[in-house]
PDB file of C-alpha atoms in Angstrom:
ATOM      1  CA  UNK A   1      -5.620 -15.156   7.789  1.00 63.00           C
ATOM      2  CA  UNK A   2      -5.870 -17.874   5.160  1.00 63.00           C
ATOM      3  CA  UNK A   3      -3.121 -17.886   2.534  1.00 63.00           C
ATOM      4  CA  UNK A   4      -5.446 -17.779  -0.462  1.00 67.00           C
ATOM      5  CA  UNK A   5      -7.121 -15.259  -2.733  1.00 72.00           C
ATOM      6  CA  UNK A   6     -10.648 -15.667  -1.367  1.00 79.00           C
ATOM      7  CA  UNK A   7     -12.429 -12.671   0.123  1.00 81.00           C
ATOM      8  CA  UNK A   8     -12.414 -11.595   2.849  1.00 89.00           C
ATOM      9  CA  UNK A   9      -9.033 -12.215   4.423  1.00 88.00           C
ATOM     10  CA  UNK A  10     -10.589 -12.657   7.861  1.00 89.00           C
ATOM     11  CA  UNK A  11     -13.869 -12.492   9.766  1.00 89.00           C
ATOM     12  CA  UNK A  12     -14.351 -10.756  13.091  1.00 89.00           C
ATOM     13  CA  UNK A  13     -17.209 -12.019  15.245  1.00 90.00           C
ATOM     14  CA  UNK A  14     -18.957  -9.873  17.825  1.00 85.00           C
ATOM     15  CA  UNK A  15     -22.358  -9.527  19.442  1.00 90.00           C
ATOM     16  CA  UNK A  16     -23.368  -7.635  16.262  1.00 86.00           C
ATOM     17  CA  UNK A  17     -22.509 -10.563  14.004  1.00 88.00           C
ATOM     18  CA  UNK A  18     -19.604 -11.260  11.677  1.00 90.00           C
ATOM     19  CA  UNK A  19     -17.697  -8.580   9.801  1.00 91.00           C
ATOM     20  CA  UNK A  20     -15.284  -9.245   6.923  1.00 92.00           C
ATOM     21  CA  UNK A  21     -11.858  -7.610   6.779  1.00 93.00           C
ATOM     22  CA  UNK A  22      -9.954  -7.418   3.486  1.00 91.00           C
ATOM     23  CA  UNK A  23      -6.244  -6.557   3.688  1.00 90.00           C
ATOM     24  CA  UNK A  24      -4.011  -5.481   0.814  1.00 87.00           C
ATOM     25  CA  UNK A  25      -0.637  -3.849   0.295  1.00 84.00           C
ATOM     26  CA  UNK A  26      -0.067  -0.757  -1.831  1.00 88.00           C
ATOM     27  CA  UNK A  27       3.037  -1.084  -4.017  1.00 82.00           C
ATOM     28  CA  UNK A  28       3.504  -4.740  -3.039  1.00 81.00           C
ATOM     29  CA  UNK A  29       5.458  -5.529  -6.209  1.00 81.00           C
ATOM     30  CA  UNK A  30       8.056  -2.915  -5.228  1.00 79.00           C
ATOM     31  CA  UNK A  31       8.402  -4.451  -1.769  1.00 77.00           C
ATOM     32  CA  UNK A  32       8.842  -7.912  -3.307  1.00 77.00           C
ATOM     33  CA  UNK A  33      11.582  -6.654  -5.659  1.00 73.00           C
ATOM     34  CA  UNK A  34      13.407  -4.966  -2.780  1.00 73.00           C
ATOM     35  CA  UNK A  35      13.282  -8.177  -0.740  1.00 71.00           C
ATOM     36  CA  UNK A  36      14.455 -10.251  -3.697  1.00 75.00           C
ATOM     37  CA  UNK A  37      17.432  -7.954  -4.268  1.00 71.00           C
ATOM     38  CA  UNK A  38      18.314  -7.950  -0.578  1.00 65.00           C
ATOM     39  CA  UNK A  39      18.150 -11.745  -0.391  1.00 68.00           C
ATOM     40  CA  UNK A  40      20.092 -12.409  -3.602  1.00 73.00           C
ATOM     41  CA  UNK A  41      22.839  -9.799  -3.315  1.00 69.00           C
ATOM     42  CA  UNK A  42      22.926  -9.151   0.414  1.00 68.00           C
ATOM     43  CA  UNK A  43      22.238  -5.441  -0.015  1.00 63.00           C
ATOM     44  CA  UNK A  44      19.567  -3.186  -1.392  1.00 63.00           C
ATOM     45  CA  UNK A  45      19.212   0.585  -1.809  1.00 64.00           C
ATOM     46  CA  UNK A  46      15.778   0.329  -0.238  1.00 64.00           C
ATOM     47  CA  UNK A  47      12.447  -0.095  -1.930  1.00 66.00           C
ATOM     48  CA  UNK A  48      11.864   1.118  -5.484  1.00 70.00           C
ATOM     49  CA  UNK A  49       9.280   3.872  -5.665  1.00 72.00           C
ATOM     50  CA  UNK A  50       7.444   2.166  -8.526  1.00 75.00           C
ATOM     51  CA  UNK A  51       3.775   1.354  -8.948  1.00 77.00           C
ATOM     52  CA  UNK A  52       2.564  -2.241  -9.213  1.00 80.00           C
ATOM     53  CA  UNK A  53       1.567  -1.615 -12.839  1.00 82.00           C
ATOM     54  CA  UNK A  54       5.126  -0.606 -13.768  1.00 80.00           C
ATOM     55  CA  UNK A  55       6.741  -2.808 -16.411  1.00 82.00           C
ATOM     56  CA  UNK A  56       9.178  -5.468 -15.211  1.00 82.00           C
ATOM     57  CA  UNK A  57      11.938  -3.681 -17.143  1.00 86.00           C
ATOM     58  CA  UNK A  58      11.564  -0.684 -14.791  1.00 83.00           C
ATOM     59  CA  UNK A  59      12.045  -2.947 -11.773  1.00 76.00           C
ATOM     60  CA  UNK A  60      15.021  -4.635 -13.451  1.00 79.00           C
ATOM     61  CA  UNK A  61      16.585  -1.247 -14.146  1.00 80.00           C
ATOM     62  CA  UNK A  62      16.137  -0.335 -10.476  1.00 75.00           C
ATOM     63  CA  UNK A  63      17.690  -3.648  -9.372  1.00 72.00           C
ATOM     64  CA  UNK A  64      20.781  -3.043 -11.548  1.00 75.00           C
ATOM     65  CA  UNK A  65      21.390   0.374 -10.005  1.00 71.00           C
ATOM     66  CA  UNK A  66      23.843   0.119  -7.130  1.00 66.00           C
ATOM     67  CA  UNK A  67      22.807   3.495  -5.700  1.00 66.00           C
ATOM     68  CA  UNK A  68      19.134   4.262  -6.207  1.00 60.00           C
ATOM     69  CA  UNK A  69      17.808   7.357  -4.467  1.00 65.00           C
ATOM     70  CA  UNK A  70      14.314   8.832  -4.499  1.00 70.00           C
ATOM     71  CA  UNK A  71      13.327  12.412  -3.735  1.00 78.00           C
ATOM     72  CA  UNK A  72      10.705  13.028  -1.068  1.00 83.00           C
ATOM     73  CA  UNK A  73       8.585  14.772  -3.710  1.00 85.00           C
ATOM     74  CA  UNK A  74       8.695  11.673  -5.931  1.00 82.00           C
ATOM     75  CA  UNK A  75       7.711   9.426  -3.023  1.00 84.00           C
ATOM     76  CA  UNK A  76       4.872  11.775  -2.022  1.00 90.00           C
ATOM     77  CA  UNK A  77       3.656  11.674  -5.630  1.00 88.00           C
ATOM     78  CA  UNK A  78       3.983   7.926  -6.177  1.00 88.00           C
ATOM     79  CA  UNK A  79       2.736   6.351  -2.933  1.00 91.00           C
ATOM     80  CA  UNK A  80      -0.757   7.939  -3.146  1.00 94.00           C
ATOM     81  CA  UNK A  81      -0.975   6.624  -6.726  1.00 92.00           C
ATOM     82  CA  UNK A  82      -0.105   3.172  -5.372  1.00 92.00           C
ATOM     83  CA  UNK A  83      -2.931   3.465  -2.839  1.00 94.00           C
ATOM     84  CA  UNK A  84      -5.272   4.589  -5.628  1.00 94.00           C
ATOM     85  CA  UNK A  85      -4.350   1.480  -7.645  1.00 92.00           C
ATOM     86  CA  UNK A  86      -5.051  -0.696  -4.605  1.00 93.00           C
ATOM     87  CA  UNK A  87      -8.472   0.952  -4.232  1.00 95.00           C
ATOM     88  CA  UNK A  88      -9.247   0.363  -7.919  1.00 93.00           C
ATOM     89  CA  UNK A  89      -8.330  -3.327  -7.661  1.00 90.00           C
ATOM     90  CA  UNK A  90     -10.742  -3.767  -4.742  1.00 92.00           C
ATOM     91  CA  UNK A  91     -13.678  -1.974  -6.409  1.00 93.00           C
ATOM     92  CA  UNK A  92     -15.941  -5.037  -6.480  1.00 92.00           C
ATOM     93  CA  UNK A  93     -19.428  -5.703  -5.168  1.00 93.00           C
ATOM     94  CA  UNK A  94     -18.331  -8.840  -3.277  1.00 92.00           C
ATOM     95  CA  UNK A  95     -16.750  -6.518  -0.669  1.00 93.00           C
ATOM     96  CA  UNK A  96     -20.048  -4.787   0.181  1.00 94.00           C
ATOM     97  CA  UNK A  97     -20.248  -3.983   3.877  1.00 93.00           C
ATOM     98  CA  UNK A  98     -16.693  -5.161   4.667  1.00 95.00           C
ATOM     99  CA  UNK A  99     -13.685  -3.181   5.890  1.00 96.00           C
ATOM    100  CA  UNK A 100     -10.625  -2.603   3.715  1.00 96.00           C
ATOM    101  CA  UNK A 101      -7.196  -2.145   5.290  1.00 96.00           C
ATOM    102  CA  UNK A 102      -4.389  -1.015   2.974  1.00 95.00           C
ATOM    103  CA  UNK A 103      -0.810  -1.181   4.173  1.00 93.00           C
ATOM    104  CA  UNK A 104       1.073   1.855   2.860  1.00 92.00           C
ATOM    105  CA  UNK A 105       4.865   2.029   2.357  1.00 87.00           C
ATOM    106  CA  UNK A 106       6.112   5.129   4.175  1.00 85.00           C
ATOM    107  CA  UNK A 107       9.829   4.680   3.493  1.00 78.00           C
ATOM    108  CA  UNK A 108      11.818   6.626   6.124  1.00 77.00           C
ATOM    109  CA  UNK A 109       9.511   9.632   6.097  1.00 83.00           C
ATOM    110  CA  UNK A 110       8.008  10.685   9.445  1.00 85.00           C
ATOM    111  CA  UNK A 111       4.321   9.796   9.732  1.00 86.00           C
ATOM    112  CA  UNK A 112       3.277  13.381  10.418  1.00 86.00           C
ATOM    113  CA  UNK A 113       4.701  14.450   7.021  1.00 89.00           C
ATOM    114  CA  UNK A 114       2.103  12.241   5.303  1.00 89.00           C
ATOM    115  CA  UNK A 115      -0.771  14.391   6.613  1.00 88.00           C
ATOM    116  CA  UNK A 116      -2.963  15.533   3.736  1.00 92.00           C
ATOM    117  CA  UNK A 117      -1.200  13.371   1.111  1.00 93.00           C
ATOM    118  CA  UNK A 118      -4.192  11.034   0.727  1.00 94.00           C
ATOM    119  CA  UNK A 119      -7.065  13.542   1.078  1.00 94.00           C
ATOM    120  CA  UNK A 120      -7.859  13.373  -2.637  1.00 95.00           C
ATOM    121  CA  UNK A 121      -8.624   9.641  -2.250  1.00 95.00           C
ATOM    122  CA  UNK A 122     -11.496  10.115   0.219  1.00 95.00           C
ATOM    123  CA  UNK A 123     -14.040  10.535  -2.606  1.00 94.00           C
ATOM    124  CA  UNK A 124     -12.770   7.400  -4.368  1.00 94.00           C
ATOM    125  CA  UNK A 125     -12.886   5.397  -1.105  1.00 95.00           C
ATOM    126  CA  UNK A 126     -16.441   6.545  -0.373  1.00 95.00           C
ATOM    127  CA  UNK A 127     -17.547   5.265  -3.791  1.00 95.00           C
ATOM    128  CA  UNK A 128     -16.359   1.731  -2.973  1.00 94.00           C
ATOM    129  CA  UNK A 129     -18.640  -1.014  -1.649  1.00 94.00           C
ATOM    130  CA  UNK A 130     -16.640  -1.229   1.599  1.00 96.00           C
ATOM    131  CA  UNK A 131     -18.219   0.044   4.800  1.00 95.00           C
ATOM    132  CA  UNK A 132     -14.851   1.392   6.013  1.00 96.00           C
ATOM    133  CA  UNK A 133     -11.451   1.993   4.402  1.00 97.00           C
ATOM    134  CA  UNK A 134      -8.250   2.458   6.419  1.00 96.00           C
ATOM    135  CA  UNK A 135      -4.647   3.165   5.492  1.00 96.00           C
ATOM    136  CA  UNK A 136      -2.047   1.811   7.918  1.00 94.00           C
ATOM    137  CA  UNK A 137       1.704   1.577   7.984  1.00 91.00           C
ATOM    138  CA  UNK A 138       4.905   2.392   9.759  1.00 86.00           C
ATOM    139  CA  UNK A 139       8.033   3.981   8.423  1.00 77.00           C
ATOM    140  CA  UNK A 140      11.322   2.113   8.546  1.00 74.00           C
ATOM    141  CA  UNK A 141      12.007   3.454  12.043  1.00 78.00           C
ATOM    142  CA  UNK A 142       8.681   2.104  13.381  1.00 80.00           C
ATOM    143  CA  UNK A 143       6.753   5.399  13.482  1.00 83.00           C
ATOM    144  CA  UNK A 144       3.075   4.280  13.096  1.00 89.00           C
ATOM    145  CA  UNK A 145       0.617   5.786  10.628  1.00 90.00           C
ATOM    146  CA  UNK A 146      -3.128   5.315  10.262  1.00 92.00           C
ATOM    147  CA  UNK A 147      -5.851   7.157   8.395  1.00 93.00           C
ATOM    148  CA  UNK A 148      -9.551   6.493   7.902  1.00 95.00           C
ATOM    149  CA  UNK A 149     -10.594   7.290   4.311  1.00 95.00           C
ATOM    150  CA  UNK A 150     -14.164   6.123   4.840  1.00 95.00           C
TER     151      UNK A 150
END
């Protein structure tokens, strides 16, 4: 994987030719803020359940809070919106025929509890230029998750 912003992130070669794979992270800004807080203060209440388009002041407010807690309902409402934003950012013709892999933050919620939470995004994924769209992730205890949207 090259460390640049060119598409795709990697090529897979097979007897059928080359196939481009594009990889992105839903809610990556939230993960970066959580890591920054952990590295600067030595502790963090976890990852903020904020979308990438949230204003920096919302992330700052989260970082100032010594005890930030999120309800499961809020997480179930926000994470699919983060995936939807990731899909919108990748809605470009240059990805035609490629595969999109989106890493999804699952917090500490069991993978089986995510069933059905992304069903409404199937139509949006099918409208994209990508040949295939996958969601992947693991919760903080290592429980794997994967879902094919297209």
